[in-house]
C-alpha cells in the first residue's frame, strides 16, 4: 500500500516568510509524528498526534512552530517568520496507536526546507 | 533525561568485511530500541527493533543487534557488508510503555563501504 507522503519535497523560502509543510500518513494509522533533521542537531522530535487526544508539543523549538491534524489524517506543520536556523529536513512518521503496542514508525521521504 | 549515543560518526569498511556500529543509551526505565537506516535523499527505514525477549535481534538485509542491559548498549552488526549498505544508520530509543511513542535518536553513523 501507499506509504507516508510529504509535500513539497523541497522548499526554498526567504527569511521572515511563513511556510506550510504537509504530511499524509498511512491510511489507518492513528499516530503521527513530526521530526526535524539538521546538521547540527541530528534528528529531533517536534510534535506527536494520537487520535483525538491533545498533541504532545514538547519538542517544538519556539512559538513560531505549530502543527495541526485535520480529521485524524493529514497534518500540516507551519513555521512562521522563518529563520535561517529553521533550514533542515522535516520528517513525518505515522504508526498504529503506540498505546496498543504498536512500535514501528513509518517515515516519509521528508521536506527539505532552505531559508535564505 | 533519556539519551542515545552513537560512538562513531563515520565507519569506513571494505566490501565483504564485518562491521559493528555502536550505540549506547541512558535510561533507568524499560526501553524499546531501534535501528533505522537512511539511504541518500530518502526517509528512514526500520532495520530491526528490540522490544523484549531474546537479546539477539535479527533484522532486514542481514543485520542483527544485541541488547545488553548491563552495558546499556544495542550495537548493530553485519558479518559481511555490501556496497549497497552505504548509508547513514540511526539508533533510537522509545522510553516506557505509555501512550507516547516518540523516539529519541542518536546522532547517526555514516557507514562507507569501499570496494
Coordinates of C-alpha atoms in Angstrom, one line a residue:
Chain A
X1 CA 0.0 0.0 0.0
X2 CA 0.9 3.7 -0.1
X3 CA 3.5 4.9 2.4
X4 CA 3.8 8.2 4.2
X5 CA 3.9 11.1 1.7
X6 CA 5.1 14.6 2.3
X7 CA 4.9 17.7 0.2
X8 CA 6.6 19.7 -1.0
X9 CA 9.8 17.6 -1.3
X10 CA 11.9 20.8 -1.4
X11 CA 11.0 24.3 -0.3
X12 CA 13.2 27.4 -0.6
X13 CA 11.9 30.5 1.2
X14 CA 13.1 33.9 2.3
X15 CA 13.8 34.7 5.9
X16 CA 10.7 36.1 7.5
X17 CA 8.2 34.2 5.3
X18 CA 5.8 31.6 6.6
X19 CA 5.8 28.1 5.3
X20 CA 3.5 25.1 5.5
X21 CA 4.6 21.5 5.2
X22 CA 2.2 18.7 4.6
X23 CA 2.1 15.1 5.7
X24 CA -0.2 12.3 4.5
X25 CA 0.1 9.3 6.9
X26 CA -0.6 5.7 6.1
X27 CA -4.3 5.0 6.0
X28 CA -5.5 3.6 9.3
X29 CA -2.5 4.9 11.3
X30 CA -3.8 6.9 14.3
X31 CA -0.5 8.3 15.5
X32 CA 1.5 10.9 13.6
X33 CA 4.9 12.4 14.4
X34 CA 7.0 15.3 13.1
X35 CA 10.8 15.2 13.4
X36 CA 13.4 17.6 12.3
X37 CA 16.8 16.5 10.9
X38 CA 19.5 19.2 10.8
X39 CA 23.3 19.1 10.6
X40 CA 23.9 20.5 14.0
X41 CA 21.1 18.8 16.0
X42 CA 20.6 15.4 14.4
X43 CA 17.1 14.0 14.5
X44 CA 14.8 15.8 16.9
X45 CA 11.2 15.1 17.9
X46 CA 8.9 18.0 17.3
X47 CA 5.3 17.0 17.9
X48 CA 3.0 13.9 18.2
X49 CA -0.7 13.4 17.5
X50 CA -2.7 10.4 18.7
X51 CA -6.3 10.2 17.7
X52 CA -8.4 12.9 19.4
X53 CA -6.0 13.4 22.3
X54 CA -4.2 16.6 22.9
X55 CA -1.0 16.6 20.9
X56 CA 2.4 16.3 22.6
X57 CA 4.1 19.6 21.6
X58 CA 7.1 19.2 23.9
X59 CA 9.6 19.2 21.0
X60 CA 8.5 22.4 19.2
X61 CA 11.5 24.7 19.4
X62 CA 9.6 28.0 19.6
X63 CA 6.2 29.5 19.3
X64 CA 6.8 30.1 15.6
X65 CA 6.2 26.4 15.1
X66 CA 2.7 25.0 15.1
X67 CA 1.0 21.9 13.7
X68 CA -2.5 20.6 13.2
X69 CA -4.0 17.4 12.2
X70 CA -7.4 17.6 10.4
X71 CA -9.9 14.8 10.6
X72 CA -7.3 12.5 12.2
X73 CA -5.4 12.2 9.0
X74 CA -3.5 14.8 7.1
X75 CA -1.2 17.1 9.2
X76 CA 0.3 20.5 8.4
X77 CA 3.4 21.8 10.1
X78 CA 3.6 25.6 9.9
X79 CA 6.6 27.7 10.6
X80 CA 6.0 31.4 10.9
X81 CA 8.6 34.1 10.3
X82 CA 11.2 31.6 9.2
X83 CA 14.8 32.0 10.3
X84 CA 17.9 30.6 8.7
X85 CA 18.3 28.1 11.6
X86 CA 15.0 26.6 10.6
X87 CA 16.7 25.1 7.5
X88 CA 16.5 21.4 7.9
X89 CA 14.8 18.3 6.6
X90 CA 11.4 17.8 8.2
X91 CA 10.3 14.2 8.5
X92 CA 6.9 12.9 9.2
X93 CA 6.1 9.4 10.5
X94 CA 3.0 7.5 11.3
X95 CA 2.1 4.3 13.2
X96 CA -0.8 2.5 14.8
X97 CA -1.6 3.6 18.3
X98 CA 1.6 3.2 20.4
X99 CA -0.6 2.7 23.5
X100 CA -1.8 -0.5 21.9
X101 CA 1.7 -1.9 21.5
X102 CA 2.5 -0.6 18.0
X103 CA 6.1 0.3 18.0
X104 CA 7.2 0.7 14.4
X105 CA 7.0 4.2 12.9
X106 CA 7.0 4.5 9.1
X107 CA 8.7 7.6 7.8
X108 CA 8.0 9.8 4.8
X109 CA 10.8 11.0 2.5
X110 CA 10.9 14.4 4.2
X111 CA 10.7 18.0 3.1
X112 CA 14.0 19.8 2.7
X113 CA 13.5 23.4 3.8
X114 CA 16.1 26.0 2.9
X115 CA 15.7 29.5 4.4
X116 CA 17.7 32.2 2.5
Chain B
X1 CA 16.6 12.6 30.6
X2 CA 17.0 9.8 28.1
X3 CA 19.8 10.0 25.5
X4 CA 21.3 7.9 22.8
X5 CA 25.0 8.0 21.9
X6 CA 26.4 6.6 18.7
X7 CA 30.1 6.3 19.4
X8 CA 31.3 6.6 15.8
X9 CA 30.2 9.3 13.4
X10 CA 31.8 7.6 10.4
X11 CA 32.8 3.9 9.8
X12 CA 34.7 3.1 6.7
X13 CA 34.9 -0.6 5.8
X14 CA 35.8 -2.7 2.8
X15 CA 33.2 -4.7 1.0
X16 CA 32.7 -8.2 2.4
X17 CA 34.3 -7.2 5.7
X18 CA 32.3 -7.4 9.0
X19 CA 31.1 -4.2 10.7
X20 CA 29.8 -3.1 14.1
X21 CA 28.1 0.2 14.7
X22 CA 28.0 1.1 18.3
X23 CA 25.1 2.5 20.3
X24 CA 24.7 3.3 24.0
X25 CA 21.6 4.7 25.7
X26 CA 20.9 6.1 29.1
X27 CA 17.6 5.3 30.8
X28 CA 16.7 4.0 34.2
X29 CA 13.4 2.6 33.0
X30 CA 12.5 0.0 30.4
X31 CA 13.2 0.9 26.8
X32 CA 12.5 -0.2 23.4
X33 CA 15.4 0.0 21.0
X34 CA 15.5 0.5 17.2
X35 CA 18.0 0.8 14.4
X36 CA 16.9 2.8 11.3
X37 CA 18.8 3.2 8.0
X38 CA 18.6 6.3 5.8
X39 CA 19.8 6.0 2.2
X40 CA 20.7 9.3 0.4
X41 CA 17.7 11.5 -0.1
X42 CA 15.3 9.1 1.4
X43 CA 13.4 8.7 4.6
X44 CA 14.2 6.4 7.4
X45 CA 13.6 2.6 7.1
X46 CA 13.4 0.3 10.1
X47 CA 16.2 -2.3 10.2
X48 CA 15.3 -4.0 13.4
X49 CA 13.8 -3.5 16.9
X50 CA 14.2 -4.9 20.4
X51 CA 11.0 -4.9 22.5
X52 CA 11.6 -7.8 24.9
X53 CA 12.7 -11.4 24.9
X54 CA 15.8 -12.7 23.2
X55 CA 18.6 -10.2 23.4
X56 CA 19.8 -11.0 19.9
X57 CA 17.6 -9.4 17.3
X58 CA 17.7 -10.1 13.6
X59 CA 16.6 -7.6 11.0
X60 CA 16.5 -7.0 7.3
X61 CA 19.4 -7.1 4.9
X62 CA 21.4 -9.4 7.1
X63 CA 21.8 -7.0 10.0
X64 CA 21.5 -8.1 13.7
X65 CA 21.8 -6.3 17.0
X66 CA 22.4 -7.4 20.6
X67 CA 20.7 -5.8 23.5
X68 CA 23.0 -5.6 26.6
X69 CA 21.1 -4.3 29.6
X70 CA 24.1 -4.2 32.0
X71 CA 26.1 -2.2 29.5
X72 CA 23.1 -0.2 28.2
X73 CA 24.2 -1.0 24.7
X74 CA 22.5 -2.0 21.4
X75 CA 25.3 -2.5 18.9
X76 CA 24.4 -3.3 15.2
X77 CA 26.4 -5.9 13.3
X78 CA 26.7 -7.4 9.9
X79 CA 29.1 -10.2 9.1
X80 CA 29.7 -9.2 5.5
X81 CA 28.8 -5.8 4.1
X82 CA 28.0 -4.8 0.5
X83 CA 28.5 -1.6 -1.3
X84 CA 24.7 -1.1 -1.2
X85 CA 24.9 -0.9 2.7
X86 CA 26.5 2.5 2.3
X87 CA 24.1 4.8 4.2
X88 CA 23.5 6.6 7.5
X89 CA 22.4 4.5 10.4
X90 CA 20.5 5.8 13.4
X91 CA 20.0 4.2 16.8
X92 CA 16.8 5.2 18.6
X93 CA 15.1 4.6 21.9
X94 CA 11.4 4.8 22.9
X95 CA 11.1 5.1 26.6
X96 CA 8.5 3.1 28.6
X97 CA 5.2 1.7 27.5
X98 CA 3.0 4.7 27.8
X99 CA 0.9 6.2 25.1
X100 CA 3.6 8.5 23.7
X101 CA 5.6 6.8 21.1
X102 CA 8.2 9.5 20.4
X103 CA 11.7 8.3 19.6
X104 CA 15.0 9.7 20.8
X105 CA 17.7 9.3 18.2
X106 CA 21.4 9.2 18.3
X107 CA 23.5 11.4 16.1
X108 CA 23.9 8.8 13.4
X109 CA 26.8 6.8 11.9
X110 CA 27.7 7.0 8.3
X111 CA 28.8 3.6 7.0
X112 CA 31.0 3.9 4.0
X113 CA 31.6 0.6 2.2
X114 CA 34.6 0.7 -0.1
X115 CA 35.2 -1.8 -3.0

